[in-house]
Every structure is written in structure tokens, then in C-alpha cells.
Amino acid sequence: MFRLPASLTGKSPKRSEVSEDDLHADTLVNRVFRDGMVQAILPPLRKMCSDAEYCLEDHWAKHITAAPSTDDAIGRLKSFTYYKNYEDLTRYEICAMLSAHPVLPCKVAFIGSGPLPLTSLCFLKALKKRALPGNRADSESVRYPTNRSLIPEILNIDRDGAAIESSSVMCAKLGSLGEGMKFQCAPAGGEALDLHDFDVVYIAALVGGSQNKKGGVTA
């Protein structure tokens, strides 16, 4: 049993105990997110998470760049604590994408790539293989782009110039693994950002504070 604040349950403190199953009910989740106290802490909490993520990525990007050789740089990249998580998540995302449109993309834009663009690198690795990563790599339902000679490309976009500098230098150190990674310093939704020629546009979780704001980025 868990005890929730009376402001979230609408009951007196003595009657605010709910079961674990009730904690996952949509009505309770919506009530929590609509609560004034929760709404008040969301913006600073989002900024705190963003700052922490940036510091972590920037540290590792510089650590990888400082490696004495390309092989060592790749080794450091793969030693990143969450590297396997990124590989798995990228595989799931590609599966979800291909279930809606079973054609492997050739040009991908990633908005909010940060100093350590791991999702981009994992995605690019899959595109270079021209196949879905994992057990379904030879699936006949997946179609290739019409022009098979096109080299896969991922454009990493971030409004922070230092993040673009760190990530571009790091990818250059990765040799062939980083080939196909492009970079542009631009704000999300800016006039200079033309995404019409891209097959897929990724938007990082911390870009835009709501679904409507995320939609406005690509409008």
C-alpha cells in the first residue's frame, strides 16, 4: 500500500491509501500531473535533468575524443554505461518505425542531439547495414530505398554550439563509424532549419515541454 498526499486523492489523509494497481490508473495519473504542486516543479525539474544529461554527455564526448587512437575511441564509446541501452532502444524504435512504413530511411535528422549523439550513431550503424538490427535483419517485409547507392546520412541538430563542436570532433575521431554524421547548430523550429528532404525526423525527449510544442518544431 502507498500513501498519497490528500491534495491528489481528494480524501482525508487517513483515507488516502491506495493499492499498487490503483497507482497506474489513468485517472490517478492525470490527477497527479494536473496537481498544482507538480505543475510548479516540472519546468525546473526538466531543466535540472537537461543540465545533468548535458554534463554527462559532454564529459564522455571529451573522454572519447582524447583516446590515443580510433580503436581506443570506439572502445571508450562502447564502454559508456548506457551504450547497450541505446542499442536496444534504437532497435525498438526502428522496429516501431518500420511497422508504420517498412522502408529503411536514408536521411535522418535528429533535433537536440547533444554532445554525445549515441542514438544517431546506433541508428546510422543500422542504416549502413541496410537492414533491421536484431533477429529480423533479413525480414522480407523491409524494403530498401529506391537508390541503393545513396550513403546513409544523419544530421545532428542542436542549438548549443559547444555541443555541436564536441560531438562533431568526437565523431571525427571514430573513423568509419562516424562517417555519415553531419552537424548543424540551429534552434529547433528555426527558419534556417529545412527538414523537408529528410525521411525521418527525431526529436529528443527534452526538446519541447509538451506534445504540442514538439509538434510545432516540425510544423
Tab-separated table of C-alpha atoms in Angstrom:
chain	number	residue	atom	x	y	z
A	1	MET	CA	0.000	0.000	0.000
A	2	PHE	CA	1.111	3.560	-0.731
A	3	ARG	CA	0.045	6.824	0.865
A	4	LEU	CA	-0.575	9.816	-1.407
A	5	PRO	CA	-0.987	13.448	-0.408
A	6	ALA	CA	-4.607	14.368	0.278
A	7	SER	CA	-4.403	17.016	-2.470
A	8	LEU	CA	-4.017	14.240	-5.046
A	9	THR	CA	-6.630	11.851	-3.720
A	10	GLY	CA	-9.356	14.290	-2.755
A	11	LYS	CA	-9.693	12.428	0.516
A	12	SER	CA	-8.584	12.958	4.065
A	13	PRO	CA	-5.084	11.674	4.910
A	14	LYS	CA	-6.489	8.660	6.746
A	15	ARG	CA	-8.333	7.503	3.635
A	16	SER	CA	-5.605	8.264	1.075
A	17	GLU	CA	-4.153	4.778	0.943
A	18	VAL	CA	-4.386	3.194	-2.499
A	19	SER	CA	-3.288	-0.145	-3.885
A	20	GLU	CA	-0.341	-0.501	-6.241
A	21	ASP	CA	-2.748	-1.269	-9.102
A	22	ASP	CA	-4.610	1.981	-8.443
A	23	LEU	CA	-1.359	3.903	-8.817
A	24	HIS	CA	-1.316	3.018	-12.518
A	25	ALA	CA	-4.920	4.004	-13.228
A	26	ASP	CA	-5.232	6.721	-15.889
A	27	THR	CA	-7.444	8.869	-13.696
A	28	LEU	CA	-4.889	8.927	-10.898
A	29	VAL	CA	-2.011	9.611	-13.282
A	30	ASN	CA	-3.904	12.513	-14.833
A	31	ARG	CA	-4.767	13.878	-11.411
A	32	VAL	CA	-1.113	13.793	-10.383
A	33	PHE	CA	0.034	15.658	-13.493
A	34	ARG	CA	-2.698	18.268	-13.100
A	35	ASP	CA	-1.806	18.936	-9.477
A	36	GLY	CA	-0.590	22.492	-8.900
A	37	MET	CA	2.489	21.447	-6.924
A	38	VAL	CA	3.535	19.010	-9.643
A	39	GLN	CA	2.954	21.586	-12.386
A	40	ALA	CA	5.097	24.089	-10.491
A	41	ILE	CA	8.145	21.832	-10.225
A	42	LEU	CA	8.062	20.450	-13.780
A	43	PRO	CA	9.961	23.311	-15.524
A	44	PRO	CA	12.888	23.413	-13.038
A	45	LEU	CA	12.938	19.605	-12.905
A	46	ARG	CA	13.121	19.410	-16.687
A	47	LYS	CA	15.979	21.936	-16.717
A	48	MET	CA	17.809	20.032	-13.987
A	49	CYS	CA	17.559	16.801	-15.985
A	50	SER	CA	18.681	18.591	-19.134
A	51	ASP	CA	21.713	20.144	-17.420
A	52	ALA	CA	22.721	16.839	-15.822
A	53	GLU	CA	22.374	14.981	-19.120
A	54	TYR	CA	24.453	17.616	-20.888
A	55	CYS	CA	27.285	17.411	-18.337
A	56	LEU	CA	27.351	13.613	-18.527
A	57	GLU	CA	27.418	13.578	-22.323
A	58	ASP	CA	29.985	16.353	-22.608
A	59	HIS	CA	32.340	14.562	-20.217
A	60	TRP	CA	32.134	11.336	-22.199
A	61	ALA	CA	32.457	13.054	-25.575
A	62	LYS	CA	35.705	14.657	-24.439
A	63	HIS	CA	36.862	11.370	-22.883
A	64	ILE	CA	36.295	9.550	-26.181
A	65	THR	CA	37.947	12.300	-28.225
A	66	ALA	CA	41.037	12.164	-26.008
A	67	ALA	CA	41.648	8.494	-26.863
A	68	PRO	CA	45.065	7.871	-28.479
A	69	SER	CA	43.628	6.015	-31.489
A	70	THR	CA	40.409	5.336	-33.375
A	71	ASP	CA	40.167	1.826	-31.941
A	72	ASP	CA	40.606	3.168	-28.426
A	73	ALA	CA	37.992	5.841	-29.093
A	74	ILE	CA	35.481	3.210	-30.239
A	75	GLY	CA	36.340	1.127	-27.194
A	76	ARG	CA	35.659	4.074	-24.910
A	77	LEU	CA	32.391	4.789	-26.707
A	78	LYS	CA	31.188	1.232	-26.174
A	79	SER	CA	32.250	1.324	-22.522
A	80	PHE	CA	29.749	4.108	-21.836
A	81	THR	CA	27.437	2.848	-19.107
A	82	TYR	CA	24.250	3.120	-21.172
A	83	TYR	CA	25.652	2.168	-24.582
A	84	LYS	CA	23.836	-1.190	-24.691
A	85	ASN	CA	20.626	0.551	-23.625
A	86	TYR	CA	20.941	2.900	-26.595
A	87	GLU	CA	21.478	-0.028	-28.964
A	88	ASP	CA	18.375	-1.773	-27.638
A	89	LEU	CA	16.234	1.371	-27.675
A	90	THR	CA	17.323	2.204	-31.208
A	91	ARG	CA	16.371	-1.292	-32.340
A	92	TYR	CA	12.917	-0.936	-30.778
A	93	GLU	CA	12.441	2.481	-32.362
A	94	ILE	CA	13.419	1.207	-35.797
A	95	CYS	CA	11.006	-1.720	-35.412
A	96	ALA	CA	8.200	0.682	-34.494
A	97	MET	CA	9.057	2.946	-37.410
A	98	LEU	CA	9.175	0.101	-39.946
A	99	SER	CA	5.856	-1.264	-38.712
A	100	ALA	CA	4.295	2.000	-39.899
A	101	HIS	CA	6.354	2.402	-43.077
A	102	PRO	CA	8.545	-0.609	-43.985
A	103	VAL	CA	11.201	1.281	-45.930
A	104	LEU	CA	14.603	1.929	-44.413
A	105	PRO	CA	15.264	5.685	-44.401
A	106	CYS	CA	18.390	7.172	-45.909
A	107	LYS	CA	18.315	10.708	-44.487
A	108	VAL	CA	17.537	11.256	-40.819
A	109	ALA	CA	17.519	14.465	-38.787
A	110	PHE	CA	17.960	14.414	-35.025
A	111	ILE	CA	16.897	17.578	-33.194
A	112	GLY	CA	18.539	18.029	-29.810
A	113	SER	CA	21.438	15.643	-30.462
A	114	GLY	CA	23.636	16.948	-27.631
A	115	PRO	CA	27.388	16.425	-27.119
A	116	LEU	CA	27.155	12.612	-27.274
A	117	PRO	CA	24.783	11.582	-30.112
A	118	LEU	CA	24.511	7.891	-29.270
A	119	THR	CA	21.062	7.369	-30.773
A	120	SER	CA	22.301	8.861	-34.043
A	121	LEU	CA	25.389	6.646	-34.077
A	122	CYS	CA	23.382	3.481	-33.365
A	123	PHE	CA	20.797	4.429	-35.986
A	124	LEU	CA	23.489	5.183	-38.555
A	125	LYS	CA	25.146	1.835	-37.887
A	126	ALA	CA	21.863	0.073	-38.692
A	127	LEU	CA	21.312	2.133	-41.844
A	128	LYS	CA	24.794	1.346	-43.123
A	129	LYS	CA	23.985	-2.347	-42.845
A	130	ARG	CA	20.843	-1.674	-44.913
A	131	ALA	CA	18.962	-3.999	-42.586
A	132	LEU	CA	16.958	-4.042	-39.409
A	133	PRO	CA	19.210	-4.814	-36.411
A	134	GLY	CA	18.409	-7.891	-34.398
A	135	ASN	CA	16.777	-11.192	-35.295
A	136	ARG	CA	14.693	-9.705	-38.122
A	137	ALA	CA	17.663	-8.393	-40.091
A	138	ASP	CA	16.702	-10.487	-43.124
A	139	SER	CA	12.987	-9.756	-42.964
A	140	GLU	CA	11.487	-9.758	-46.464
A	141	SER	CA	8.877	-7.202	-45.402
A	142	VAL	CA	11.501	-4.465	-45.053
A	143	ARG	CA	12.207	-2.596	-48.286
A	144	TYR	CA	15.330	-0.673	-49.195
A	145	PRO	CA	15.441	2.862	-50.601
A	146	THR	CA	14.974	3.025	-54.378
A	147	ASN	CA	18.508	4.321	-54.868
A	148	ARG	CA	20.654	1.721	-53.100
A	149	SER	CA	23.830	3.707	-53.852
A	150	LEU	CA	22.869	6.551	-51.516
A	151	ILE	CA	25.060	6.803	-48.433
A	152	PRO	CA	23.029	6.977	-45.198
A	153	GLU	CA	23.237	10.357	-43.507
A	154	ILE	CA	22.171	11.671	-40.130
A	155	LEU	CA	22.037	15.397	-39.495
A	156	ASN	CA	22.588	16.161	-35.813
A	157	ILE	CA	20.983	19.458	-34.830
A	158	ASP	CA	21.461	21.339	-31.584
A	159	ARG	CA	21.068	24.979	-30.602
A	160	ASP	CA	24.195	24.788	-28.427
A	161	GLY	CA	27.374	25.450	-30.389
A	162	ALA	CA	29.568	23.759	-27.792
A	163	ALA	CA	27.506	20.566	-28.058
A	164	ILE	CA	27.882	20.550	-31.845
A	165	GLU	CA	31.627	21.149	-31.523
A	166	SER	CA	32.102	18.320	-29.002
A	167	SER	CA	30.015	15.817	-30.952
A	168	SER	CA	31.499	16.602	-34.361
A	169	VAL	CA	35.084	16.342	-33.099
A	170	MET	CA	34.266	13.090	-31.321
A	171	CYS	CA	32.653	11.538	-34.412
A	172	ALA	CA	35.687	12.507	-36.496
A	173	LYS	CA	37.795	10.535	-34.020
A	174	LEU	CA	35.609	7.438	-34.542
A	175	GLY	CA	36.777	6.948	-38.136
A	176	SER	CA	34.410	4.995	-40.392
A	177	LEU	CA	31.938	4.575	-37.533
A	178	GLY	CA	31.291	8.311	-37.630
A	179	GLU	CA	31.135	8.667	-41.417
A	180	GLY	CA	27.709	9.931	-42.430
A	181	MET	CA	27.254	12.035	-39.308
A	182	LYS	CA	26.562	15.673	-40.200
A	183	PHE	CA	26.124	18.592	-37.816
A	184	GLN	CA	24.265	21.881	-37.710
A	185	CYS	CA	23.958	24.451	-34.945
A	186	ALA	CA	20.381	25.748	-35.080
A	187	PRO	CA	17.402	26.211	-32.762
A	188	ALA	CA	14.546	23.734	-33.039
A	189	GLY	CA	11.898	25.175	-35.328
A	190	GLY	CA	14.201	27.932	-36.568
A	191	GLU	CA	13.736	29.413	-40.039
A	192	ALA	CA	17.183	28.222	-41.118
A	193	LEU	CA	16.215	24.620	-40.414
A	194	ASP	CA	14.793	22.962	-43.539
A	195	LEU	CA	13.758	19.361	-42.863
A	196	HIS	CA	11.627	18.715	-45.949
A	197	ASP	CA	14.168	16.411	-47.615
A	198	PHE	CA	14.529	14.089	-44.624
A	199	ASP	CA	12.851	10.699	-44.412
A	200	VAL	CA	12.709	10.711	-40.606
A	201	VAL	CA	12.951	13.481	-38.013
A	202	TYR	CA	13.806	12.562	-34.431
A	203	ILE	CA	13.037	14.976	-31.599
A	204	ALA	CA	14.946	14.456	-28.348
A	205	ALA	CA	12.837	13.913	-25.226
A	206	LEU	CA	13.901	17.193	-23.618
A	207	VAL	CA	13.151	19.305	-26.714
A	208	GLY	CA	9.770	20.941	-26.180
A	209	GLY	CA	7.923	20.661	-22.899
A	210	SER	CA	4.729	19.166	-24.359
A	211	GLN	CA	3.408	17.206	-27.327
A	212	ASN	CA	2.078	20.412	-28.881
A	213	LYS	CA	5.463	22.123	-28.587
A	214	LYS	CA	7.202	19.112	-30.114
A	215	GLY	CA	4.741	19.184	-32.997
A	216	GLY	CA	5.479	22.852	-33.543
A	217	VAL	CA	9.153	22.070	-34.094
A	218	THR	CA	8.426	20.211	-37.335
A	219	ALA	CA	5.380	22.207	-38.449
